[in-house]
Short mmCIF file of N, CA, C and O in Angstrom, two decimals:
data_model
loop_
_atom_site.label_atom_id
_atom_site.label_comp_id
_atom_site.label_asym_id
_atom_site.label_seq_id
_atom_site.Cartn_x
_atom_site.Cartn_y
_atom_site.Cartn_z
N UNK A 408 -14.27 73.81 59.40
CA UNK A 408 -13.17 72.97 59.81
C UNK A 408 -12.69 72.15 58.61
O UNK A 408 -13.49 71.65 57.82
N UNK A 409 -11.16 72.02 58.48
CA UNK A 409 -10.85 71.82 57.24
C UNK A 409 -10.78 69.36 57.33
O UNK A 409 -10.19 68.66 58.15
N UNK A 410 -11.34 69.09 56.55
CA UNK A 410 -11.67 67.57 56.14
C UNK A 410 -9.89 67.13 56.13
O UNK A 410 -9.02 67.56 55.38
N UNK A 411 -9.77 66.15 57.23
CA UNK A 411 -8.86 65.25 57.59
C UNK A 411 -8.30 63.77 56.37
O UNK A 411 -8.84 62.67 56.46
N UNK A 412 -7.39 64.00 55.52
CA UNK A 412 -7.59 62.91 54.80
C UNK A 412 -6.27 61.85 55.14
O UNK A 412 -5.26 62.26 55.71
N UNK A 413 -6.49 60.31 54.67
CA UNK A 413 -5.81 59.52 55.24
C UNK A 413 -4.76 58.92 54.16
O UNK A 413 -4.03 57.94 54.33
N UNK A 414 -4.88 59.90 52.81
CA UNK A 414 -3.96 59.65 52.49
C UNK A 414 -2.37 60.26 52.30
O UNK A 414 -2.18 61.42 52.67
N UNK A 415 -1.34 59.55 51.78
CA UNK A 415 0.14 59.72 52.50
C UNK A 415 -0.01 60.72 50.78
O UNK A 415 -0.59 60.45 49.73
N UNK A 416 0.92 62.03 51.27
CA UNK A 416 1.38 62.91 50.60
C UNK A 416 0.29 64.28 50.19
O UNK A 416 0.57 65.33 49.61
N UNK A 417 -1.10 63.76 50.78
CA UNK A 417 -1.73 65.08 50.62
C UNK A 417 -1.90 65.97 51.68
O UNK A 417 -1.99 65.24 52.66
N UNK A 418 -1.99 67.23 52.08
CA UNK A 418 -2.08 68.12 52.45
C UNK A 418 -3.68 67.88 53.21
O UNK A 418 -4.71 67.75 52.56
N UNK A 419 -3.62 67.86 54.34
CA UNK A 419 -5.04 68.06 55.20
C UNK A 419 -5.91 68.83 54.92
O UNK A 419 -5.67 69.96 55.33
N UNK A 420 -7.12 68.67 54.24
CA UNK A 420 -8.20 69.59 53.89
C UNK A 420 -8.03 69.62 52.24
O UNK A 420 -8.87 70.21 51.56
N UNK A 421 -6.87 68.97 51.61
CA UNK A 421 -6.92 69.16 50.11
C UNK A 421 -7.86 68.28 49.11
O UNK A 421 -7.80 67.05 49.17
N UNK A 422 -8.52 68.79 48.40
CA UNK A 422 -9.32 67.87 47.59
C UNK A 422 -8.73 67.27 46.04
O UNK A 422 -8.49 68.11 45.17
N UNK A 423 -8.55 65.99 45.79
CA UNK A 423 -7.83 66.29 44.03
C UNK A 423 -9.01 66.55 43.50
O UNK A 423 -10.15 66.58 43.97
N UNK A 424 -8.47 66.75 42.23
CA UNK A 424 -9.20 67.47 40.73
C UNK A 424 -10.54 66.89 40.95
O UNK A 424 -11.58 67.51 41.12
N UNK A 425 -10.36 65.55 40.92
CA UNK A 425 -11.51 64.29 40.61
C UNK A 425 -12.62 64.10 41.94
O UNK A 425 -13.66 63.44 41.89
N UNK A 426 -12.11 64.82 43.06
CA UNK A 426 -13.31 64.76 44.23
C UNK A 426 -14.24 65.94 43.63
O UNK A 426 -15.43 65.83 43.32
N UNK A 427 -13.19 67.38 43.54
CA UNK A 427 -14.12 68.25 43.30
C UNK A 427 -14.45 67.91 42.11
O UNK A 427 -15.24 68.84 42.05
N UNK A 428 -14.58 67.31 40.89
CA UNK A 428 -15.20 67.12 39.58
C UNK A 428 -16.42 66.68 40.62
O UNK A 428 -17.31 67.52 40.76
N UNK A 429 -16.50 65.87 41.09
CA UNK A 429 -17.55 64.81 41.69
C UNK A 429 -18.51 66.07 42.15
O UNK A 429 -19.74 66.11 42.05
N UNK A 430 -17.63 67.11 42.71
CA UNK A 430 -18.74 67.35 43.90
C UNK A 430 -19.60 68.25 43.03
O UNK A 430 -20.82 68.18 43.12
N UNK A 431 -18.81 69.36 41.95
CA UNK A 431 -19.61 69.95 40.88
C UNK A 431 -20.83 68.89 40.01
O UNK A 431 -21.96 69.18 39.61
N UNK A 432 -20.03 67.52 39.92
CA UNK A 432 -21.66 66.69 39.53
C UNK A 432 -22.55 66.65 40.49
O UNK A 432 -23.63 67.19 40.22
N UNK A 433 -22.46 66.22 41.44
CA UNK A 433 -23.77 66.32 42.47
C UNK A 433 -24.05 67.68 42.52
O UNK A 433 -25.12 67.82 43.10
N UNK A 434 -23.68 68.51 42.26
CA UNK A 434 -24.48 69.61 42.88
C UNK A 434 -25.35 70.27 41.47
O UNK A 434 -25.86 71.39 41.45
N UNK A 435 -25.36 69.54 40.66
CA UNK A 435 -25.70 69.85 39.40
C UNK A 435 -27.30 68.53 38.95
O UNK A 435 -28.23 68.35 38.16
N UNK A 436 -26.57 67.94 40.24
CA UNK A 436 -28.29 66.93 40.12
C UNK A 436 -28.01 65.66 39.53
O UNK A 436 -28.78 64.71 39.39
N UNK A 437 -26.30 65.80 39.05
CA UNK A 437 -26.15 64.36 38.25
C UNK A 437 -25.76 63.25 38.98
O UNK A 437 -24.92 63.34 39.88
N UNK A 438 -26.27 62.25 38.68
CA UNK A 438 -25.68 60.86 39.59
C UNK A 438 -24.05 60.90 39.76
O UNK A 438 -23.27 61.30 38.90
N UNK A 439 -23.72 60.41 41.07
CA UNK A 439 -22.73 60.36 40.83
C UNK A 439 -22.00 58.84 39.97
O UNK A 439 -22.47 57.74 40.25
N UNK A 440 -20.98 58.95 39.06
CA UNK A 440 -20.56 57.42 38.41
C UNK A 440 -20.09 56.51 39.78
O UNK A 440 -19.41 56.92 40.72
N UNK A 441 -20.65 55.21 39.62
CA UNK A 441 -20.62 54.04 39.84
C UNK A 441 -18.66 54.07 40.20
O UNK A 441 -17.85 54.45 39.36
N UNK A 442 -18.37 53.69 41.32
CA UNK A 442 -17.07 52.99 41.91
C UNK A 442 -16.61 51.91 40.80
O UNK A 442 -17.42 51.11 40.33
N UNK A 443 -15.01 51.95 40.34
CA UNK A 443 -13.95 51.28 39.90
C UNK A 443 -15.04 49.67 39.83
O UNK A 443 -16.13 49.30 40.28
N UNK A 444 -13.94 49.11 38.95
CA UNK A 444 -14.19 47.70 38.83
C UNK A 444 -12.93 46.73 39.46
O UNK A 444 -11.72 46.93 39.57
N UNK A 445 -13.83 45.54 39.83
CA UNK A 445 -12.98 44.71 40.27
C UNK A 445 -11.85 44.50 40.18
O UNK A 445 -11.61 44.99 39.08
N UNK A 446 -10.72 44.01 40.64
CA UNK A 446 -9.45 43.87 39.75
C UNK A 446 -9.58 43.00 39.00
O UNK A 446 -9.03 43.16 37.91
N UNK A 447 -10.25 41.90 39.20
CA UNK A 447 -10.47 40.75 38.55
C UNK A 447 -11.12 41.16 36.54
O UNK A 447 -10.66 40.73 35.48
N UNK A 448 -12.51 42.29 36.87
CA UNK A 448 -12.51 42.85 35.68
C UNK A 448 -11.74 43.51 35.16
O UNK A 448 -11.43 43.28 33.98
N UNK A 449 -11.23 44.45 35.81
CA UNK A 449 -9.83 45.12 34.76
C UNK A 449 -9.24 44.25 34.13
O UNK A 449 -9.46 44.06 32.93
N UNK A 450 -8.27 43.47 34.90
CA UNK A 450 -7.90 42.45 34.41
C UNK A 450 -7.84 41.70 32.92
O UNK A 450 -7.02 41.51 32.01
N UNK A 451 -9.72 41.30 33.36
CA UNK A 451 -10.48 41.15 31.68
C UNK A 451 -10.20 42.17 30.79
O UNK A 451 -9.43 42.18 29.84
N UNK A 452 -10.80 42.88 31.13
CA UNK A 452 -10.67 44.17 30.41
C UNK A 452 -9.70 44.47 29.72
O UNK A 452 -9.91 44.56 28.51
N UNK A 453 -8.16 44.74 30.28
CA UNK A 453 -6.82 44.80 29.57
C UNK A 453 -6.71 43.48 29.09
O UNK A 453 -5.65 43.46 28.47
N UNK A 454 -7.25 42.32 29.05
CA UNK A 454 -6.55 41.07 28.66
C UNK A 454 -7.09 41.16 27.19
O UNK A 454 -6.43 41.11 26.15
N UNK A 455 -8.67 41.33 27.37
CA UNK A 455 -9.60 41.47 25.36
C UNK A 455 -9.07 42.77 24.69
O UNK A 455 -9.49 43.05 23.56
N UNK A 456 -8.06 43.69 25.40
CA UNK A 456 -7.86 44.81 24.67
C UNK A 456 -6.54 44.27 23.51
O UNK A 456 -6.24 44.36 22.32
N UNK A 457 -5.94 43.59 25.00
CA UNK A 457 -4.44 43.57 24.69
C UNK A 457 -4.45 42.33 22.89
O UNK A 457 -3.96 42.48 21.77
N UNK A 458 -5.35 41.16 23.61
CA UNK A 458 -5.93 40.33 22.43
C UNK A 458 -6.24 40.92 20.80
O UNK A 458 -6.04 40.50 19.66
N UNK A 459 -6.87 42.17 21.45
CA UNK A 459 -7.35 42.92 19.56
C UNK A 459 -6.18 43.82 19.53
O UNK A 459 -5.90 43.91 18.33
N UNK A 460 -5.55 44.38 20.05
CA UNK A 460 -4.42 44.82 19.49
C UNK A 460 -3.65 43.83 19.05
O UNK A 460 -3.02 44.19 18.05
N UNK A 461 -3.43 42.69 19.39
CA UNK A 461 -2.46 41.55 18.97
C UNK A 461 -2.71 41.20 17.18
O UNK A 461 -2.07 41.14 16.13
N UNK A 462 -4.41 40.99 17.84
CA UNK A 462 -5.24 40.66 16.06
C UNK A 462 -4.72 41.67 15.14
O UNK A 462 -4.33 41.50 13.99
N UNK A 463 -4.79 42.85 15.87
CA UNK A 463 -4.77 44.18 14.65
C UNK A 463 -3.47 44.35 14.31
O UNK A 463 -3.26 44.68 13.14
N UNK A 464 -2.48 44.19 15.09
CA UNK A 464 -1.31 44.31 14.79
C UNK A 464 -1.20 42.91 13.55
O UNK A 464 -0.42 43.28 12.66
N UNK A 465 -1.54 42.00 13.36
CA UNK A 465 -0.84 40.92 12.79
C UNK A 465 -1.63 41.09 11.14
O UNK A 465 -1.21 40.85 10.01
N UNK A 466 -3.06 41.65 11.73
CA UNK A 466 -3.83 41.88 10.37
C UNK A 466 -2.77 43.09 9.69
O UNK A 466 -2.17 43.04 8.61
N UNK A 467 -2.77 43.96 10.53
CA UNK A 467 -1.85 45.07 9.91
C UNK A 467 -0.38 44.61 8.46
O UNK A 467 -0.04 44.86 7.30
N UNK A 468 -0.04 43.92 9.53
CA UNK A 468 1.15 43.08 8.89
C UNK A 468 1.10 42.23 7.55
O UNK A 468 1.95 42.05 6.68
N UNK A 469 -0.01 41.83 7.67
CA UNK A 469 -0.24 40.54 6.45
C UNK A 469 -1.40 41.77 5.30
O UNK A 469 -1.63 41.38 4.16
N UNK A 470 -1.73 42.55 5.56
CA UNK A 470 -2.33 43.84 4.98
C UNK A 470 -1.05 43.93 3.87
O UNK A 470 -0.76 43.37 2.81
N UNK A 471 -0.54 44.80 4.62
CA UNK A 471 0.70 46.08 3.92
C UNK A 471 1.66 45.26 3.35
O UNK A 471 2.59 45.82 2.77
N UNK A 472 1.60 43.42 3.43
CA UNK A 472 2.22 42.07 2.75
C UNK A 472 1.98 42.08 1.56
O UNK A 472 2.75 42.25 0.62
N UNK A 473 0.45 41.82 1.59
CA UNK A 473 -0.52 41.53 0.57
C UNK A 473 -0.25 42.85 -0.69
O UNK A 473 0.17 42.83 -1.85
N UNK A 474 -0.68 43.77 0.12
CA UNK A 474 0.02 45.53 -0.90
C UNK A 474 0.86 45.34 -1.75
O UNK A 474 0.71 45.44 -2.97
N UNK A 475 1.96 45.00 -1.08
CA UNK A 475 3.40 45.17 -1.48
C UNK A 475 3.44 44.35 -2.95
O UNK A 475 3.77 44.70 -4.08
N UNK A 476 2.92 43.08 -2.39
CA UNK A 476 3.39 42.10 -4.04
C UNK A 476 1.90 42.05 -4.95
O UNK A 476 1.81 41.21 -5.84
N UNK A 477 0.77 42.99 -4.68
CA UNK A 477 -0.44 43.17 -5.53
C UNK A 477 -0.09 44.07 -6.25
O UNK A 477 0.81 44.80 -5.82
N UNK A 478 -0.71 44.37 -7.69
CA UNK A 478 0.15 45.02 -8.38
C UNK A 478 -1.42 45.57 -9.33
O UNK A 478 -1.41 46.67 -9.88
N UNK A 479 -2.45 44.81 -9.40
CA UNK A 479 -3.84 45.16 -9.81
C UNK A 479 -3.84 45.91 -8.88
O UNK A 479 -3.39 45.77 -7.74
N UNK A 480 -4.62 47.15 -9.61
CA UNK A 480 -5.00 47.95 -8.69
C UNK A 480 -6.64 48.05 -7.89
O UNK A 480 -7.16 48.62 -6.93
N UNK A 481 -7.05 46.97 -9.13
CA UNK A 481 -8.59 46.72 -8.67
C UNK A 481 -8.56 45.41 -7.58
O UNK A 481 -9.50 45.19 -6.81
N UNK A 482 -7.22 44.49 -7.64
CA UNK A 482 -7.97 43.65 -6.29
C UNK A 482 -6.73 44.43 -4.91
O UNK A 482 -6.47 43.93 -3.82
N UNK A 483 -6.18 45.73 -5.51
CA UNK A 483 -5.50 46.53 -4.23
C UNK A 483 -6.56 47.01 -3.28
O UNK A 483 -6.58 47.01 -2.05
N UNK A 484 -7.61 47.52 -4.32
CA UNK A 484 -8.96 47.99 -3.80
C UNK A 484 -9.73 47.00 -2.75
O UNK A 484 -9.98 47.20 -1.56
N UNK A 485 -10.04 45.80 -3.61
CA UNK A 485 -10.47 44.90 -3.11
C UNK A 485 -9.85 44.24 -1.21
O UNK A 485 -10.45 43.83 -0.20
N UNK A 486 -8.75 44.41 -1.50
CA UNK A 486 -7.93 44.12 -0.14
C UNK A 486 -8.08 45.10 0.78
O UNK A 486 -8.31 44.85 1.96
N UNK A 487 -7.98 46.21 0.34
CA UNK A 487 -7.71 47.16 1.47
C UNK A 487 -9.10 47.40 1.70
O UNK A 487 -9.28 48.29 2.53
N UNK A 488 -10.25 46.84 1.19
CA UNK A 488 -12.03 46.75 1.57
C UNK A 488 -11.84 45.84 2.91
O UNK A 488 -12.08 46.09 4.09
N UNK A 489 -11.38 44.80 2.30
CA UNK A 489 -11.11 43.27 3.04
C UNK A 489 -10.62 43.88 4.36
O UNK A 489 -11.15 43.64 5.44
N UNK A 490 -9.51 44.71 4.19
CA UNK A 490 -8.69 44.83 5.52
C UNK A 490 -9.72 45.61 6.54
O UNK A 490 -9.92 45.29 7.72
N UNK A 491 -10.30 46.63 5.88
CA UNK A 491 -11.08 47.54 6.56
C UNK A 491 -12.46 46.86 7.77
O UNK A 491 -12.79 46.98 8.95
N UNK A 492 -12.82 46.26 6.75
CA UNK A 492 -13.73 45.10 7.04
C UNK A 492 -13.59 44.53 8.28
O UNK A 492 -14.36 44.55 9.23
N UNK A 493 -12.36 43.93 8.14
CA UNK A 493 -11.77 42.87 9.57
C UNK A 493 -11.60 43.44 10.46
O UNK A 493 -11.97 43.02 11.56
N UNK A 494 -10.88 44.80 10.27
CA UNK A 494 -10.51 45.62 10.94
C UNK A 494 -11.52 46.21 11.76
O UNK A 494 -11.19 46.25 12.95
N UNK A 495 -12.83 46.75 11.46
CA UNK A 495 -14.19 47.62 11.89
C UNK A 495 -14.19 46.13 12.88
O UNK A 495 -14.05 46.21 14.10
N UNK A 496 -14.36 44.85 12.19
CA UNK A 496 -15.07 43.56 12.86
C UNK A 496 -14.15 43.38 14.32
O UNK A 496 -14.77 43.54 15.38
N UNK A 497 -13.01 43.12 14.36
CA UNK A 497 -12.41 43.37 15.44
C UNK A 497 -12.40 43.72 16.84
O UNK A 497 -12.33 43.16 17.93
N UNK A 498 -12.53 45.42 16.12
CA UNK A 498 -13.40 46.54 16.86
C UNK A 498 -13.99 46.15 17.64
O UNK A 498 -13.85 45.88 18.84
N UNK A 499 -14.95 46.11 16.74
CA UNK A 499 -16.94 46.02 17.43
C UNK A 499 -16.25 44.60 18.42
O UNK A 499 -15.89 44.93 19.55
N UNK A 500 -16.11 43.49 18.15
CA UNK A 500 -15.60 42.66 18.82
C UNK A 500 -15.45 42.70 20.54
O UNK A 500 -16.21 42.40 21.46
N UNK A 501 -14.18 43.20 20.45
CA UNK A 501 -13.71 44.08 21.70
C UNK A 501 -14.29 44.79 22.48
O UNK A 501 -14.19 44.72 23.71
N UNK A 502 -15.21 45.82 21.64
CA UNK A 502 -16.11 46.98 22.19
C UNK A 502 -17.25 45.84 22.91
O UNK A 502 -17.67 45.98 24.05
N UNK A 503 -17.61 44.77 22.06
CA UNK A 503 -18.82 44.22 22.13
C UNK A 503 -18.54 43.57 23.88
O UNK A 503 -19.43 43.71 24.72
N UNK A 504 -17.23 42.89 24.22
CA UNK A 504 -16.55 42.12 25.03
C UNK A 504 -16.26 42.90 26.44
O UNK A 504 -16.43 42.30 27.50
N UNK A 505 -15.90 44.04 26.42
CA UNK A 505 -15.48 44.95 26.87
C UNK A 505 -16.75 45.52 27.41
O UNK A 505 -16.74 45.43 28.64
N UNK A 506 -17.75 46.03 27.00
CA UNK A 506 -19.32 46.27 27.39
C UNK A 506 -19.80 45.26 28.08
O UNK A 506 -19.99 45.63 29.24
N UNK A 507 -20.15 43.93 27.88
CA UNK A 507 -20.38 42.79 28.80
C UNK A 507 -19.60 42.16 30.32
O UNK A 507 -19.83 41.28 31.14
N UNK A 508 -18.30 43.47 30.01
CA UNK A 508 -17.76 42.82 31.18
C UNK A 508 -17.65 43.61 32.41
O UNK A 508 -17.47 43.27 33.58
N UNK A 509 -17.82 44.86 31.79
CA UNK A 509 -18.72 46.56 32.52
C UNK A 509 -19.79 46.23 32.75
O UNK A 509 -20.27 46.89 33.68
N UNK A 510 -20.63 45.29 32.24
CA UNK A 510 -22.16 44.77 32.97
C UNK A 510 -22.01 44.04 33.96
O UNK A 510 -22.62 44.25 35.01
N UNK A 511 -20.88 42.72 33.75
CA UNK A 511 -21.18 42.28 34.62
C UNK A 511 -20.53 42.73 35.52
O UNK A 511 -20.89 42.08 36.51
N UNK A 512 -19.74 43.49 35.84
CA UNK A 512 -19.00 43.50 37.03
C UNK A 512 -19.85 44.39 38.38
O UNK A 512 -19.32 44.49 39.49
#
């Protein structure tokens, strides 16, 4: 007997992509993943993303500044270390922020 679903626009008995992904994991022995996060965490979530893109965008900017009127090529080196630097730090930042908020939720 074909599975009754309650939502608007699918076809009675149809499964999307992502049920049957699910059902090939269980039947394979793997846990199934843990249910969505709060809205409240998303939320977080897009807010520390949106934050380091803001950072990265502005580092970006004052980067390719710095370039422009450096003219040594040894402290060009030096800068674009610098930039890299901030840049990785950022990162991890975010990643670090972003992981704690997948814990707690």
């Amino acid at each position: 007997m074909a599975e009754k679903t309650d939502k608007p626009g699918k076809a009675p008995g149809m499964k999307s992509a992502y049920e049957l992904a699910l059902e090939r994991i269980e039947k394979q022995g793997i846990e199934r993943p843990r249910e969505g996060f709060s809205e409240d965490a998303r939320e977080k979530i897009a807010e520390a993303r949106r934050q380091a893109e803001a950072k990265l965008a502005e580092l970006e900017i004052l980067h390719k500044d710095r370039l422009r009127l450096e003219r040594d090529p040894g402290k060009r080196m030096e800068s674009e270390e610098e930039y890299r630097r901030e840049r990785r730090r950022i990162e991890e930042n975010v990643e670090s922020k972003v992981e704690k908020l997948r814990a707690g939720a």
